[in-house]
């Protein structure tokens, strides 16, 4: 009802109000009993609960049949309270209509203003305020407080200014309200002036005002010393005072001081911790991983009757998610008498943290009410558990349902696209962000840049980086770009970018940065720079970081310096499975199978649980042992499930097949592949095909080639393998068709590239490359080198040229392979008898391998080549790989 119908004006009730006005009044209970009704859950006006509807009916009945009540101020005040209690805006309006017939009463007007504010009818409250001839400090304080709480701080400040203009002195409640408004609209200058006014008017001794000032200064200064000084000078404190200081300590991460202050508060005795205190202390337990303290605080909450408090239980879910077990979280959730959307959302987050994606989805589907935060939590959980595609689908559902999209929503779906690594999807989501105006958001921009990097779109990432706003912190995006170059096979770009950023001072060196640049140095074989980074880590204390130390081990191993890699490993105070993997991988890279197995034995003795990478490496080590240890390798492979609870993957099968092939057991290798429970990937067949090449077994080789050609390629390496097989068999048309299909799907073959580091500069070479400043000298030197090798018996093997060209052209193609150009440059530029170190990004071809043997003879030089299979050490016409690579 929006108006009151008086019997003298309408002897009969209107038709649509007939149920509210019976001809004979029913025996309703007195007004005092209405106020004792339990408050129902808020519902919309059209779905008002029965109890609330009956309350409105009773109130309207009272006004209709007892018009004298409209003249009783106390009765109207009671009805105002009733309207607020039951969130009944219609009743408030009806009582308001009654009050208009009375002489103006400031107390009644203030009650009406307050009722409208609590009901969220701010315009109505302002209309009542405007109608008051003499609003007082209570009127203004109520309005300022109401507007501040509803995030309309600017309006609250405007009312405060009007109050001061009219000469009305503020009281302690006014000061609390206006300080709250200053915090919400970030109006620090006005807040400082309010503080001065508080001191001038003598309200500094007010506990409420002092609490508000502490909250204000924490928001704008974060100065804990100032907060403590104000707290110490308070003549009287209440629970809110303690809560303010404890909360500030928790937000600052000073958990031990928060615990200490809580103990002091409990020791005083006159202060009983409320739900806010317990929630803050539980947050401190979560932040400091103090699980036992958290359980003690939980027990304290139960003793003080707060076990059913919604806020406390929501924080407990976070605590048990961080420090406990999934069962603890589930039991707590089931025991909660009241749950809100935060509770359900936290359960989604909890299950996702424990990797229980299906349970998280079940909770989401059972939620009685969802908001954008719930969707965001589920989407972030999908990303955390590697379910990028599900996250993308959920985002599409959010867009279709018209839900609010926040920067967190966009960041999550961008991260999902990065996980999927789909170039087209990443371009679409970037266009979506720009179209809807999220492109200028720094968080979204950073996520987009990272997505471009992870999807291999380094050119687009570079464009974004070049226009990155200078007012934003560049350090994080610089680190992202560095990681991107290292991850996308551009280690030389990573090193140049790192040096430029250090020169410009735009990059802070942290654990992530050092790990990335050490990885780039290892990929390049740039040992001198790696040593400098190692020294920097020693000087700055970053060698205490496990990730940095693991990267140093890997860097030295890839640079050919296993002695230093072992030294770093030996002095490590703590080692994890990655540390052991790095050392084992280093020995395998150097084809030191027996040493790798010795590290594996030491790892088992140390009680370190291996992971799937460890077992892959150990299986690979059996390829490089001096003795035939196939039986041990077979035993390990067959015991993976039972002894280590690790399911063999295609990579494990490929490694085992490679070991069998290495030692000539080609039939068993083929049988192993045929007995696989899952469809073997191309990598498994490739391992067997390579073994057939080494042992010249064309019978099995042909069968393997048929299997590979029948496969539908899903990655660039498989496309290249299939294309090369067609080329090797002379089926040039089929080879070109495969490559065309590869190009259409956006896959690109990494061109063969070799490089040599001379005088701290990287000198890269491609096949038939003429970009080097010394190209003429290099080509002339290579021609002389080839002639000398041919005199010693070298014959170019044109079978490695997979192009449909004439024989003389094939020889020319072979002559200018990147590894030959790099070797020639090294011979020309280094001192006599100094080893030549070359790095190649893919496997070295058979002809280059043979050529390097002859070069080591005629130049009497040691040549070290690291390709995709590991190190080749050419000395006196022999290679350490024994021609098995």
mmCIF file of N, CA and C in Angstrom, residues 167-230:
data_model
loop_
_atom_site.group_PDB
_atom_site.id
_atom_site.type_symbol
_atom_site.label_atom_id
_atom_site.label_comp_id
_atom_site.label_asym_id
_atom_site.label_seq_id
_atom_site.Cartn_x
_atom_site.Cartn_y
_atom_site.Cartn_z
ATOM 1 N N UNK A 167 25.436 25.963 10.590
ATOM 2 C CA UNK A 167 25.838 26.212 11.967
ATOM 3 C C UNK A 167 25.507 25.111 12.952
ATOM 4 N N UNK A 168 25.206 23.916 12.456
ATOM 5 C CA UNK A 168 24.891 22.794 13.349
ATOM 6 C C UNK A 168 26.193 22.092 13.705
ATOM 7 N N UNK A 169 26.436 21.955 15.003
ATOM 8 C CA UNK A 169 27.676 21.345 15.467
ATOM 9 C C UNK A 169 27.585 19.815 15.368
ATOM 10 N N UNK A 170 28.604 19.184 14.805
ATOM 11 C CA UNK A 170 28.581 17.719 14.716
ATOM 12 C C UNK A 170 28.799 17.070 16.076
ATOM 13 N N UNK A 171 28.291 15.859 16.221
ATOM 14 C CA UNK A 171 28.562 15.093 17.438
ATOM 15 C C UNK A 171 29.444 13.894 17.074
ATOM 16 N N UNK A 172 29.644 12.994 18.029
ATOM 17 C CA UNK A 172 30.566 11.889 17.786
ATOM 18 C C UNK A 172 30.071 10.970 16.663
ATOM 19 N N UNK A 173 28.758 10.804 16.553
ATOM 20 C CA UNK A 173 28.225 9.949 15.501
ATOM 21 C C UNK A 173 28.418 10.577 14.123
ATOM 22 N N UNK A 174 28.338 11.911 14.078
ATOM 23 C CA UNK A 174 28.582 12.618 12.813
ATOM 24 C C UNK A 174 30.022 12.405 12.359
ATOM 25 N N UNK A 175 30.946 12.522 13.309
ATOM 26 C CA UNK A 175 32.362 12.358 12.961
ATOM 27 C C UNK A 175 32.657 10.944 12.459
ATOM 28 N N UNK A 176 32.077 9.960 13.109
ATOM 29 C CA UNK A 176 32.280 8.571 12.663
ATOM 30 C C UNK A 176 31.756 8.402 11.235
ATOM 31 N N UNK A 177 30.580 8.960 10.962
ATOM 32 C CA UNK A 177 29.962 8.816 9.645
ATOM 33 C C UNK A 177 30.774 9.525 8.561
ATOM 34 N N UNK A 178 31.229 10.748 8.815
ATOM 35 C CA UNK A 178 31.945 11.502 7.788
ATOM 36 C C UNK A 178 33.334 10.914 7.542
ATOM 37 N N UNK A 179 33.977 10.376 8.592
ATOM 38 C CA UNK A 179 35.270 9.713 8.390
ATOM 39 C C UNK A 179 35.101 8.453 7.536
ATOM 40 N N UNK A 180 33.991 7.753 7.751
ATOM 41 C CA UNK A 180 33.693 6.586 6.925
ATOM 42 C C UNK A 180 33.508 6.995 5.468
ATOM 43 N N UNK A 181 32.824 8.110 5.232
ATOM 44 C CA UNK A 181 32.624 8.615 3.870
ATOM 45 C C UNK A 181 33.957 8.990 3.226
ATOM 46 N N UNK A 182 34.849 9.618 3.994
ATOM 47 C CA UNK A 182 36.172 10.000 3.471
ATOM 48 C C UNK A 182 36.962 8.772 3.041
ATOM 49 N N UNK A 183 36.848 7.697 3.807
ATOM 50 C CA UNK A 183 37.553 6.461 3.466
ATOM 51 C C UNK A 183 37.015 5.894 2.155
ATOM 52 N N UNK A 184 35.680 5.924 1.996
ATOM 53 C CA UNK A 184 35.075 5.298 0.824
ATOM 54 C C UNK A 184 35.373 6.048 -0.466
ATOM 55 N N UNK A 185 35.467 7.377 -0.397
ATOM 56 C CA UNK A 185 35.734 8.149 -1.627
ATOM 57 C C UNK A 185 37.190 8.599 -1.704
ATOM 58 N N UNK A 186 38.018 8.068 -0.810
ATOM 59 C CA UNK A 186 39.458 8.369 -0.806
ATOM 60 C C UNK A 186 39.728 9.866 -0.698
ATOM 61 N N UNK A 187 39.005 10.523 0.189
ATOM 62 C CA UNK A 187 39.152 11.961 0.399
ATOM 63 C C UNK A 187 40.037 12.175 1.625
ATOM 64 N N UNK A 188 41.360 12.066 1.427
ATOM 65 C CA UNK A 188 42.280 12.131 2.568
ATOM 66 C C UNK A 188 42.383 13.534 3.160
ATOM 67 N N UNK A 189 42.434 14.568 2.300
ATOM 68 C CA UNK A 189 42.612 15.928 2.797
ATOM 69 C C UNK A 189 41.471 16.331 3.727
ATOM 70 N N UNK A 190 40.245 16.035 3.319
ATOM 71 C CA UNK A 190 39.104 16.351 4.171
ATOM 72 C C UNK A 190 39.190 15.578 5.471
ATOM 73 N N UNK A 191 39.632 14.326 5.409
ATOM 74 C CA UNK A 191 39.762 13.515 6.618
ATOM 75 C C UNK A 191 40.738 14.135 7.608
ATOM 76 N N UNK A 192 41.850 14.665 7.090
ATOM 77 C CA UNK A 192 42.813 15.315 7.981
ATOM 78 C C UNK A 192 42.190 16.552 8.642
ATOM 79 N N UNK A 193 41.383 17.298 7.867
ATOM 80 C CA UNK A 193 40.709 18.473 8.424
ATOM 81 C C UNK A 193 39.686 18.066 9.488
ATOM 82 N N UNK A 194 38.990 16.949 9.229
ATOM 83 C CA UNK A 194 38.026 16.440 10.216
ATOM 84 C C UNK A 194 38.741 16.096 11.512
ATOM 85 N N UNK A 195 39.932 15.509 11.395
ATOM 86 C CA UNK A 195 40.716 15.189 12.593
ATOM 87 C C UNK A 195 40.997 16.461 13.396
ATOM 88 N N UNK A 196 41.378 17.510 12.674
ATOM 89 C CA UNK A 196 41.617 18.788 13.373
ATOM 90 C C UNK A 196 40.374 19.286 14.076
ATOM 91 N N UNK A 197 39.210 19.156 13.417
ATOM 92 C CA UNK A 197 37.943 19.583 14.010
ATOM 93 C C UNK A 197 37.602 18.735 15.232
ATOM 94 N N UNK A 198 37.913 17.449 15.160
ATOM 95 C CA UNK A 198 37.677 16.552 16.304
ATOM 96 C C UNK A 198 38.465 17.025 17.513
ATOM 97 N N UNK A 199 39.743 17.340 17.277
ATOM 98 C CA UNK A 199 40.592 17.816 18.383
ATOM 99 C C UNK A 199 40.063 19.136 18.928
ATOM 100 N N UNK A 200 39.692 20.035 18.027
ATOM 101 C CA UNK A 200 39.218 21.367 18.426
ATOM 102 C C UNK A 200 37.948 21.299 19.272
ATOM 103 N N UNK A 201 37.043 20.362 18.922
ATOM 104 C CA UNK A 201 35.764 20.268 19.617
ATOM 105 C C UNK A 201 35.797 19.308 20.798
ATOM 106 N N UNK A 202 36.967 18.699 21.041
ATOM 107 C CA UNK A 202 37.111 17.865 22.233
ATOM 108 C C UNK A 202 36.512 16.476 22.132
ATOM 109 N N UNK A 203 36.388 15.938 20.911
ATOM 110 C CA UNK A 203 35.806 14.600 20.743
ATOM 111 C C UNK A 203 36.867 13.510 20.627
ATOM 112 N N UNK A 204 38.141 13.863 20.839
ATOM 113 C CA UNK A 204 39.194 12.877 20.696
ATOM 114 C C UNK A 204 39.107 11.794 21.759
ATOM 115 N N UNK A 205 38.462 12.132 22.911
ATOM 116 C CA UNK A 205 38.310 11.135 23.975
ATOM 117 C C UNK A 205 37.177 10.165 23.709
ATOM 118 N N UNK A 206 36.386 10.423 22.663
ATOM 119 C CA UNK A 206 35.294 9.516 22.328
ATOM 120 C C UNK A 206 35.870 8.232 21.722
ATOM 121 N N UNK A 207 35.483 7.114 22.285
ATOM 122 C CA UNK A 207 35.977 5.819 21.794
ATOM 123 C C UNK A 207 35.570 5.591 20.346
ATOM 124 N N UNK A 208 34.316 5.949 20.022
ATOM 125 C CA UNK A 208 33.833 5.736 18.653
ATOM 126 C C UNK A 208 34.635 6.558 17.649
ATOM 127 N N UNK A 209 34.882 7.808 17.992
ATOM 128 C CA UNK A 209 35.611 8.694 17.083
ATOM 129 C C UNK A 209 37.061 8.232 16.931
ATOM 130 N N UNK A 210 37.686 7.860 18.035
ATOM 131 C CA UNK A 210 39.077 7.388 17.987
ATOM 132 C C UNK A 210 39.189 6.133 17.117
ATOM 133 N N UNK A 211 38.221 5.236 17.228
ATOM 134 C CA UNK A 211 38.232 4.031 16.387
ATOM 135 C C UNK A 211 38.145 4.393 14.910
ATOM 136 N N UNK A 212 37.258 5.350 14.597
ATOM 137 C CA UNK A 212 37.100 5.780 13.207
ATOM 138 C C UNK A 212 38.375 6.430 12.681
ATOM 139 N N UNK A 213 39.047 7.216 13.525
ATOM 140 C CA UNK A 213 40.291 7.862 13.119
ATOM 141 C C UNK A 213 41.396 6.831 12.869
ATOM 142 N N UNK A 214 41.448 5.805 13.708
ATOM 143 C CA UNK A 214 42.451 4.752 13.474
ATOM 144 C C UNK A 214 42.203 4.072 12.132
ATOM 145 N N UNK A 215 40.936 3.774 11.819
ATOM 146 C CA UNK A 215 40.606 3.172 10.529
ATOM 147 C C UNK A 215 40.973 4.072 9.366
ATOM 148 N N UNK A 216 40.728 5.388 9.540
ATOM 149 C CA UNK A 216 41.040 6.362 8.490
ATOM 150 C C UNK A 216 42.541 6.424 8.233
ATOM 151 N N UNK A 217 43.333 6.537 9.299
ATOM 152 C CA UNK A 217 44.777 6.684 9.120
ATOM 153 C C UNK A 217 45.416 5.397 8.599
ATOM 154 N N UNK A 218 44.848 4.248 8.944
ATOM 155 C CA UNK A 218 45.375 3.004 8.381
ATOM 156 C C UNK A 218 45.139 2.962 6.879
ATOM 157 N N UNK A 219 43.953 3.429 6.461
ATOM 158 C CA UNK A 219 43.617 3.410 5.044
ATOM 159 C C UNK A 219 44.548 4.301 4.234
ATOM 160 N N UNK A 220 44.862 5.483 4.756
ATOM 161 C CA UNK A 220 45.580 6.478 3.953
ATOM 162 C C UNK A 220 47.082 6.524 4.214
ATOM 163 N N UNK A 221 47.533 6.033 5.343
ATOM 164 C CA UNK A 221 48.969 6.103 5.635
ATOM 165 C C UNK A 221 49.597 4.730 5.805
ATOM 166 N N UNK A 222 48.813 3.772 6.290
ATOM 167 C CA UNK A 222 49.372 2.451 6.567
ATOM 168 C C UNK A 222 50.441 2.493 7.634
ATOM 169 N N UNK A 223 50.427 3.574 8.437
ATOM 170 C CA UNK A 223 51.458 3.786 9.452
ATOM 171 C C UNK A 223 51.031 3.110 10.754
ATOM 172 N N UNK A 224 51.571 1.934 10.998
ATOM 173 C CA UNK A 224 51.187 1.188 12.195
ATOM 174 C C UNK A 224 51.629 1.882 13.476
ATOM 175 N N UNK A 225 52.778 2.560 13.425
ATOM 176 C CA UNK A 225 53.246 3.269 14.622
ATOM 177 C C UNK A 225 52.236 4.341 15.041
ATOM 178 N N UNK A 226 51.691 5.062 14.064
ATOM 179 C CA UNK A 226 50.684 6.081 14.350
ATOM 180 C C UNK A 226 49.433 5.450 14.934
ATOM 181 N N UNK A 227 49.016 4.313 14.363
ATOM 182 C CA UNK A 227 47.830 3.619 14.867
ATOM 183 C C UNK A 227 48.040 3.187 16.309
ATOM 184 N N UNK A 228 49.225 2.634 16.586
ATOM 185 C CA UNK A 228 49.518 2.187 17.954
ATOM 186 C C UNK A 228 49.545 3.362 18.931
ATOM 187 N N UNK A 229 50.085 4.503 18.488
ATOM 188 C CA UNK A 229 50.109 5.686 19.357
ATOM 189 C C UNK A 229 48.702 6.141 19.707
ATOM 190 N N UNK A 230 47.837 6.161 18.717
ATOM 191 C CA UNK A 230 46.448 6.557 18.962
ATOM 192 C C UNK A 230 45.762 5.556 19.890
#
